[in-house]
Amino acid sequence: MAKNNCPMCGKPNPEDREVCQFCEARLKPLVDSPAGDEDTSSLSPGSAPSPMDTGELERTLPVWLQDARGTTSPEEPSPDSSQEEDWLAKFQDSPDSKKAEPPPITEEGDQDWLQRIRALEAEEKNSEKSAVEKSIPEEKAVAPGSETVSGDDLPDWLLEMEGEETGEELETPQASPEEEAPMETTASPFGEDAEETSFDDDEALDWLDEEAGEDDPEGAVPGEDLPDWLLEMKGEETGEELETPQASPEEEVPMETTASPFEEDAEETSFDDDEALDWLDEEAGEDDPEGAVPGEDLPDWLLEMKGEETGREPETPDTTSVEEDLEESASPFGEDVAEGLLDEETDLDWLDEGESPEEEMPDWLLEEKASEDVEHPSEDEESVFISPFSEEKKGEIAGEDIFADDLPQWLSEASDEELAEEGLSGKDLDDITPGELPGWVEAMRPVKAPSEEDSELLDEEEYVESSGPLAGMENILPAEAGIIKAHKAAKQSFKLKVAESQQQYVNLLETMVANEEKTEAAPAQPLISTQRVLRWLIALVLFLSIGFAFSSTQEWFSYPFHQEETRSINEAIQALPEASPVLVAFDYEPALSGEMNAIAAGVIDHLMLRGTYLTFVSTSPTGPVLVENFLRTTQAQHKYIHGQQYVNLGYIPGGAAGLLSFVVSPQNIMPLAFDGADAWKMQPLQEIKSIADFSLVLVITDDADTARIWVEQVQPNLTSTPLMMAVSAQAEPLVRPYYEATPQQVAGLVAGLPGGTSYEQLIGRGGLAQGYWNAFSIGIIAAGVVLLISGVANVVLSQIDNKRKYTEVGK
Amino acid sequence: MKFKFRAPLATAIAMSVGLVVLSGYFIPAAEPLRFILLRVGMVLAAVALLVGVINLLSVHIRKMADKDSNSWNSFILVVALLATLGIGFYDMFKAYMYGNPNFEWTNWIFTYIQRPIETSLMAVMAVSLVYAATYLLRRKMNYLAIGFFFIVLLVLLGSISLSMMNFPILKDIRSWIVHIPAVGGARGLLLGIALGTITTGLRIIMGTDRPYEG
Amino acid sequence: MNLAIASLADFVGVFLGFILTLLVFSYVLGDNPLFRLAAHIFIGVSAGYAAVITIYNVLLPQLIFPLIYGGEGETYFSIGMLIPSLFLFAKVTPIKRAGNWAMAILVGIGAAAAVGGAITGTLLPQTIGTINSIEPSATGDTTWANWLNAGIIILGTISTLIYFHFGVRSKPGRIPKRFAFIEKIGKIGQLFIATTFGVLFAGIYLAALTALIERISFLWNFIKEIGLQLLASV
């Protein structure tokens, strides 16, 4: 006796049984499987997976793959499956919710302006004829909703756009003024009121219900109800041939209102997280009236989704069941997905086949239809359904992949790639043999058994139109509202699926971040600790050694031998003629005035000895007073007089920019001296037009950055004038490359106290630097000794530590 | 996607001003306009310094109202700042009214208050630096730390020479370190700083970075 | 070097300086309120002093006086500078954004000056200087020692620059990593950076040591000239 394996439990059943005797799952599909079933049946879940123990391998899987396996496993439904079932259940609830939340945009005020717009448009387009009437002569073009609208209330740009689009290419049908509601509802998603309305999840979707529930029951989805961009696209494709039936002026309004997605307000609408997804819903609403997309064209992930939602695994990719899927699940992905799939002419074959009579509808669909029949009792008779996918237009639309560009690249690629790689499409599944799949892959593959719900809708093929002028015809797109009803897109759960291990990482990270934010109180140090004692010892050593140096008159240390860079600056100053204008920048902070005064003393002394005219500037606010202090404390013997032998220009603000402006035109930037006198009145300075006119530029600075700014801004502007520097020991390493460069950017350098001391030696005059030299040398020796002792101590301590660790490990 | 473009006027100003000043380095014809802008920039920098001082003052006046231990320090700071400002304005008044621009009292504050404190802070740093160096090898003993430690020691000890005992080799080593490898490394650092400056500056000139927004 | 006390004000000043120096030196014993007192006095005084100098030395002669006493052109120019200056003050008011455009002028000028200076003052000359260091005609020294030293300088420059190159090649499934070649050169760069920082550290210590010497010298002179006299009088 032939056995029939249950798709759910896999147990054998007698061939004549329709439901499984063990689990009561349906064994026979309600419709014949499409071609290819024979081949793909080998992949049915009833067949036992190859006996491979892949449990060990699963641990090595990435978490997301483990999750994927978990969700697809029929034994362990994912926690989200309930939500997905709810998602389906909401289709049943949607009519109620629609009633509960009427569209906020249907107001009388809107009707008035829409009527005015319509009237205006009617005048403009009165003379044009629609060719659609010719192409579909038997169909009477009656727009479902229309009213007279004046264009006064529309923005100019919209009217222009309308004029261009409709006037040139299309002529929209006219409708009777009584039918206003659909027009308003098509306007609603982007109408002013809707724009002002905050887009809550439910509210944002109300218009979808209305559009489907009020437009579509009337059966007419004429060209004018399509969005402008779609009409335009059609117009482009068909050229002059495509014309919509001539209609009354009032019918132009839907076109205008559907053009509203491009209105400014709609663009300005702020998109919150939930709102950001509204476009999905909108597009779904636009799609669904135009018909569902055949399941063959659905990407695999949609099929998987369906499988997960129903909790059942289909044996084969069921074309007809997928059609229903599309109505329900494809709609959230909008027309980009749905219409983008209408690539080939064959895609539209289902239109000829798919019919779903009322009798075989699910209960909730019947309820919905009944409720809408009550709302619109006479529409069936009045409206004529003009399918946008009728034979005349089908080729035009399906001939090209008109929405291919609208598809995000990743989506189109993903769908193509997934189809190609995973081989889950109808054709590709044929080529896969079950033996080639590891057990765990086989167990997680998305397969689905036909459900009762599916099977009822699978009988759409037998649908016979029961109303309207097409009554009695078979294999046409059903006009009933229930069939092509657009439903509110289900709220998708966007909760992140997190594995336990991931959650642990998250918790750990949260703890770490939280700890980072806490300001830990500094541990209270004991009054006497090793570190403090060490610090005191170091301070004591330094203080005592330096104090000892001052107390002693003996010189234990010989002065440093002058370096080449020191000799360069000495030679340059020596070569200056008397009363040469020399620019001296006092660019150091008071903190280092002790060192800088000692370094600069010899150089300034030399300049004064040469009788040069000194011009002092500074890019630091403390510079001007440092100059005066310096001259008073170290150069008092020269008795230089301000204004006669030197001028203190003061402070140049602005850093590099200020310095650059001074370089270009010093007289304009610093017109007055620090004492308020005219700085440039003196003879040596009268000839100074730019900084290059000085005989020498000397920068005295403690900061490598300040030195760099002087080199960068000043040196390129000096032609033959040398730039020299007296810098602190801390700035020397970063200034030296400018001196060592070939060609030199800094022509001479006095660096640190050794430099200052050697310069004083060069000019043969004792000064501040030489006075510090003994203490300086002793301070260095003290530091060196401390460092040597600490270095040795650290090495010894680390050895002891290592030994201790070894012994502890040994124990 | 929503593109939020903040402070378009400020960005346009920064970009245009920056381009003019930058072009002045390479195009002599842009020099006059660049000079005007540089002068404006110099004055604005001075105003910005004043704004910073006002901000410091307002922050510490607010802190004075707090009842914590730092409010006393803020009070001291505010008093010191206002006193210096007051004395400075008095000196300015004297300079312009009586032609006595020696800023006697302002210089007194600088000489006997600001300079001693600043120099002392720097002096204390000598103790802190030696202390830090002694702990260097205790905290981390790898080849870089050891190298750093010995470079410091060599440069320090190579800077001096005892009259009775001279170590020319130490000076030579010090001289070689300072003139050769240190110059190589410093030049690399300078080029890196220049590249970083160029990158940051160009980002501002191109409007990518807008530090003036606030 | 003596304390140069010429007046009572100088005497008070020197005494104040002595006290303040001791307050700051108390930091050696650990952070304490006396040290913080001195630090806050310093911040207040230095900010006030900078404000005074800025007003006196820059704003009055550059902005205010031309407005009052300047010719027509100077007046208009000063007005032109005054407007953004006033807007800059908005930065310390609740309407901070009103000062954005004035701040933009400052930032734009500063950025351009920094870029131009870096290119013409450091990038090009230092690159040329590095190249010329191995050019005998540029240096005039053709000894092997010079060649060796020039090579070390070039190696140090390049390896230091490369050390700060953090570009990586990322391959899917692998940890992004620098090129092996760059990684090795970067290690050499680390040596040069350690050397440069060692020299810098020593330089900072020498600068601080000189400041310490100056302060101890001041204290020594104060004790010698005033302290002992005060003790004797007491």
Short mmCIF file of C-alpha atoms in Angstrom, two decimals, chain A residues 579-746:
data_model
loop_
_atom_site.label_atom_id
_atom_site.label_comp_id
_atom_site.label_asym_id
_atom_site.label_seq_id
_atom_site.Cartn_x
_atom_site.Cartn_y
_atom_site.Cartn_z
CA ALA A 579 71.60 101.70 14.57
CA SER A 580 70.46 98.82 12.43
CA PRO A 581 66.80 98.12 13.02
CA VAL A 582 66.47 94.76 14.72
CA LEU A 583 63.14 93.15 15.43
CA VAL A 584 63.11 91.24 18.71
CA ALA A 585 60.13 89.08 19.58
CA PHE A 586 59.68 88.50 23.29
CA ASP A 587 57.41 85.50 23.00
CA TYR A 588 57.70 83.63 26.25
CA GLU A 589 55.55 83.17 29.27
CA PRO A 590 56.47 84.57 32.67
CA ALA A 591 56.78 81.01 33.96
CA LEU A 592 60.00 80.59 32.06
CA SER A 593 61.23 84.12 32.45
CA GLY A 594 63.97 82.82 34.72
CA GLU A 595 65.46 80.68 31.99
CA MET A 596 64.62 82.96 29.06
CA ASN A 597 66.06 86.04 30.67
CA ALA A 598 69.29 84.14 31.24
CA ILE A 599 69.39 82.84 27.68
CA ALA A 600 68.53 86.15 26.04
CA ALA A 601 70.64 88.36 28.26
CA GLY A 602 73.87 87.71 26.38
CA VAL A 603 72.31 88.18 22.96
CA ILE A 604 70.47 91.41 23.83
CA ASP A 605 73.57 92.63 25.55
CA HIS A 606 75.49 92.04 22.34
CA LEU A 607 72.87 93.84 20.26
CA MET A 608 72.97 96.82 22.58
CA LEU A 609 76.71 96.77 22.48
CA ARG A 610 76.48 97.01 18.72
CA GLY A 611 74.17 100.00 19.12
CA THR A 612 71.32 98.52 17.16
CA TYR A 613 67.83 100.00 17.28
CA LEU A 614 65.65 97.40 18.92
CA THR A 615 61.99 96.97 18.10
CA PHE A 616 60.19 94.67 20.53
CA VAL A 617 56.96 92.85 19.78
CA SER A 618 55.18 89.88 21.28
CA THR A 619 52.34 87.57 20.38
CA SER A 620 51.68 87.08 24.09
CA PRO A 621 49.84 89.66 26.22
CA THR A 622 52.54 89.41 28.86
CA GLY A 623 55.28 90.13 26.33
CA PRO A 624 55.32 93.95 26.57
CA VAL A 625 55.82 94.00 30.32
CA LEU A 626 58.36 91.19 30.13
CA VAL A 627 60.38 93.39 27.82
CA GLU A 628 60.40 96.23 30.29
CA ASN A 629 61.22 93.88 33.14
CA PHE A 630 64.01 92.29 31.19
CA LEU A 631 65.58 95.58 30.21
CA ARG A 632 65.32 96.90 33.76
CA THR A 633 66.77 93.82 35.45
CA THR A 634 69.39 92.55 32.99
CA GLN A 635 70.32 95.44 30.69
CA ALA A 636 70.17 98.39 33.03
CA GLN A 637 73.80 99.18 32.34
CA HIS A 638 73.05 100.13 28.71
CA LYS A 639 70.53 102.78 29.75
CA TYR A 640 68.54 102.32 26.59
CA ILE A 641 65.76 104.91 26.33
CA HIS A 642 62.35 104.05 24.95
CA GLY A 643 61.67 105.84 21.71
CA GLN A 644 65.26 106.79 21.18
CA GLN A 645 67.12 103.48 21.19
CA TYR A 646 64.33 101.00 21.31
CA VAL A 647 60.59 100.83 20.87
CA ASN A 648 58.19 98.42 22.49
CA LEU A 649 55.35 97.89 20.05
CA GLY A 650 53.45 95.65 22.41
CA TYR A 651 51.12 92.77 21.79
CA ILE A 652 50.07 91.35 18.42
CA PRO A 653 46.91 89.31 18.91
CA GLY A 654 45.61 86.64 16.59
CA GLY A 655 48.43 84.12 16.64
CA ALA A 656 49.50 83.13 13.13
CA ALA A 657 47.00 85.45 11.45
CA GLY A 658 48.05 88.44 13.50
CA LEU A 659 51.69 87.72 12.91
CA LEU A 660 51.11 87.38 9.19
CA SER A 661 49.39 90.74 9.06
CA PHE A 662 52.33 92.26 10.95
CA VAL A 663 54.73 90.68 8.49
CA VAL A 664 52.92 92.26 5.55
CA SER A 665 52.59 95.76 6.93
CA PRO A 666 53.97 96.36 10.42
CA GLN A 667 53.26 100.09 10.40
CA ASN A 668 49.56 99.59 9.76
CA ILE A 669 49.15 96.82 12.25
CA MET A 670 51.09 98.35 15.12
CA PRO A 671 50.95 102.10 14.50
CA LEU A 672 51.55 103.04 18.11
CA ALA A 673 54.14 102.00 20.62
CA PHE A 674 53.14 100.52 23.97
CA ASP A 675 53.34 103.95 25.56
CA GLY A 676 51.02 105.41 22.94
CA ALA A 677 53.71 107.27 20.99
CA ASP A 678 54.09 107.11 17.22
CA ALA A 679 56.30 104.09 16.89
CA TRP A 680 57.52 104.63 13.34
CA LYS A 681 58.59 108.19 13.68
CA MET A 682 62.15 107.31 14.64
CA GLN A 683 64.75 107.42 11.92
CA PRO A 684 65.70 103.72 11.84
CA LEU A 685 62.06 102.71 11.55
CA GLN A 686 60.91 105.20 8.95
CA GLU A 687 62.21 102.99 6.16
CA ILE A 688 60.50 99.89 7.46
CA LYS A 689 57.64 98.91 5.16
CA SER A 690 57.65 95.20 5.72
CA ILE A 691 59.31 92.85 8.11
CA ALA A 692 61.99 92.07 5.54
CA ASP A 693 63.31 95.61 5.95
CA PHE A 694 64.69 94.83 9.40
CA SER A 695 68.35 93.93 9.53
CA LEU A 696 67.79 90.96 11.77
CA VAL A 697 64.85 89.21 13.34
CA LEU A 698 65.47 87.60 16.72
CA VAL A 699 62.78 85.46 18.30
CA ILE A 700 63.11 84.72 22.02
CA THR A 701 60.63 82.01 22.89
CA ASP A 702 60.02 79.16 25.27
CA ASP A 703 57.48 77.36 23.12
CA ALA A 704 58.16 75.17 20.10
CA ASP A 705 54.75 76.03 18.62
CA THR A 706 55.41 79.75 18.84
CA ALA A 707 58.79 79.23 17.23
CA ARG A 708 57.18 77.20 14.47
CA ILE A 709 54.60 79.93 13.81
CA TRP A 710 57.35 82.50 13.49
CA VAL A 711 59.26 80.28 11.09
CA GLU A 712 56.18 79.51 9.04
CA GLN A 713 54.75 83.01 8.81
CA VAL A 714 57.85 85.17 8.89
CA GLN A 715 60.76 83.27 7.41
CA PRO A 716 59.29 82.82 3.90
CA ASN A 717 58.74 86.58 3.78
CA LEU A 718 62.31 87.42 4.72
CA THR A 719 64.53 87.83 1.73
CA SER A 720 68.03 88.44 3.02
CA THR A 721 67.19 89.17 6.63
CA PRO A 722 68.29 86.34 8.88
CA LEU A 723 65.85 84.81 11.34
CA MET A 724 67.58 83.82 14.58
CA MET A 725 66.26 82.32 17.73
CA ALA A 726 66.99 82.13 21.42
CA VAL A 727 64.88 79.28 22.71
CA SER A 728 64.25 77.42 25.89
CA ALA A 729 65.78 74.00 26.36
CA GLN A 730 62.30 72.51 26.13
CA ALA A 731 61.74 73.98 22.65
CA GLU A 732 65.15 73.18 21.26
CA PRO A 733 64.48 69.67 19.89
CA LEU A 734 61.62 70.91 17.69
CA VAL A 735 63.38 74.07 16.57
CA ARG A 736 66.63 72.41 15.67
CA PRO A 737 65.34 70.83 12.42
CA TYR A 738 64.74 74.35 11.10
CA TYR A 739 68.35 75.20 11.87
CA GLU A 740 69.72 71.91 10.52
CA ALA A 741 67.76 72.18 7.27
CA THR A 742 69.49 72.93 4.02
CA PRO A 743 68.84 75.77 3.23
CA GLN A 744 68.55 76.96 6.79
CA GLN A 745 65.27 78.41 7.94
CA VAL A 746 66.74 79.54 11.24
#
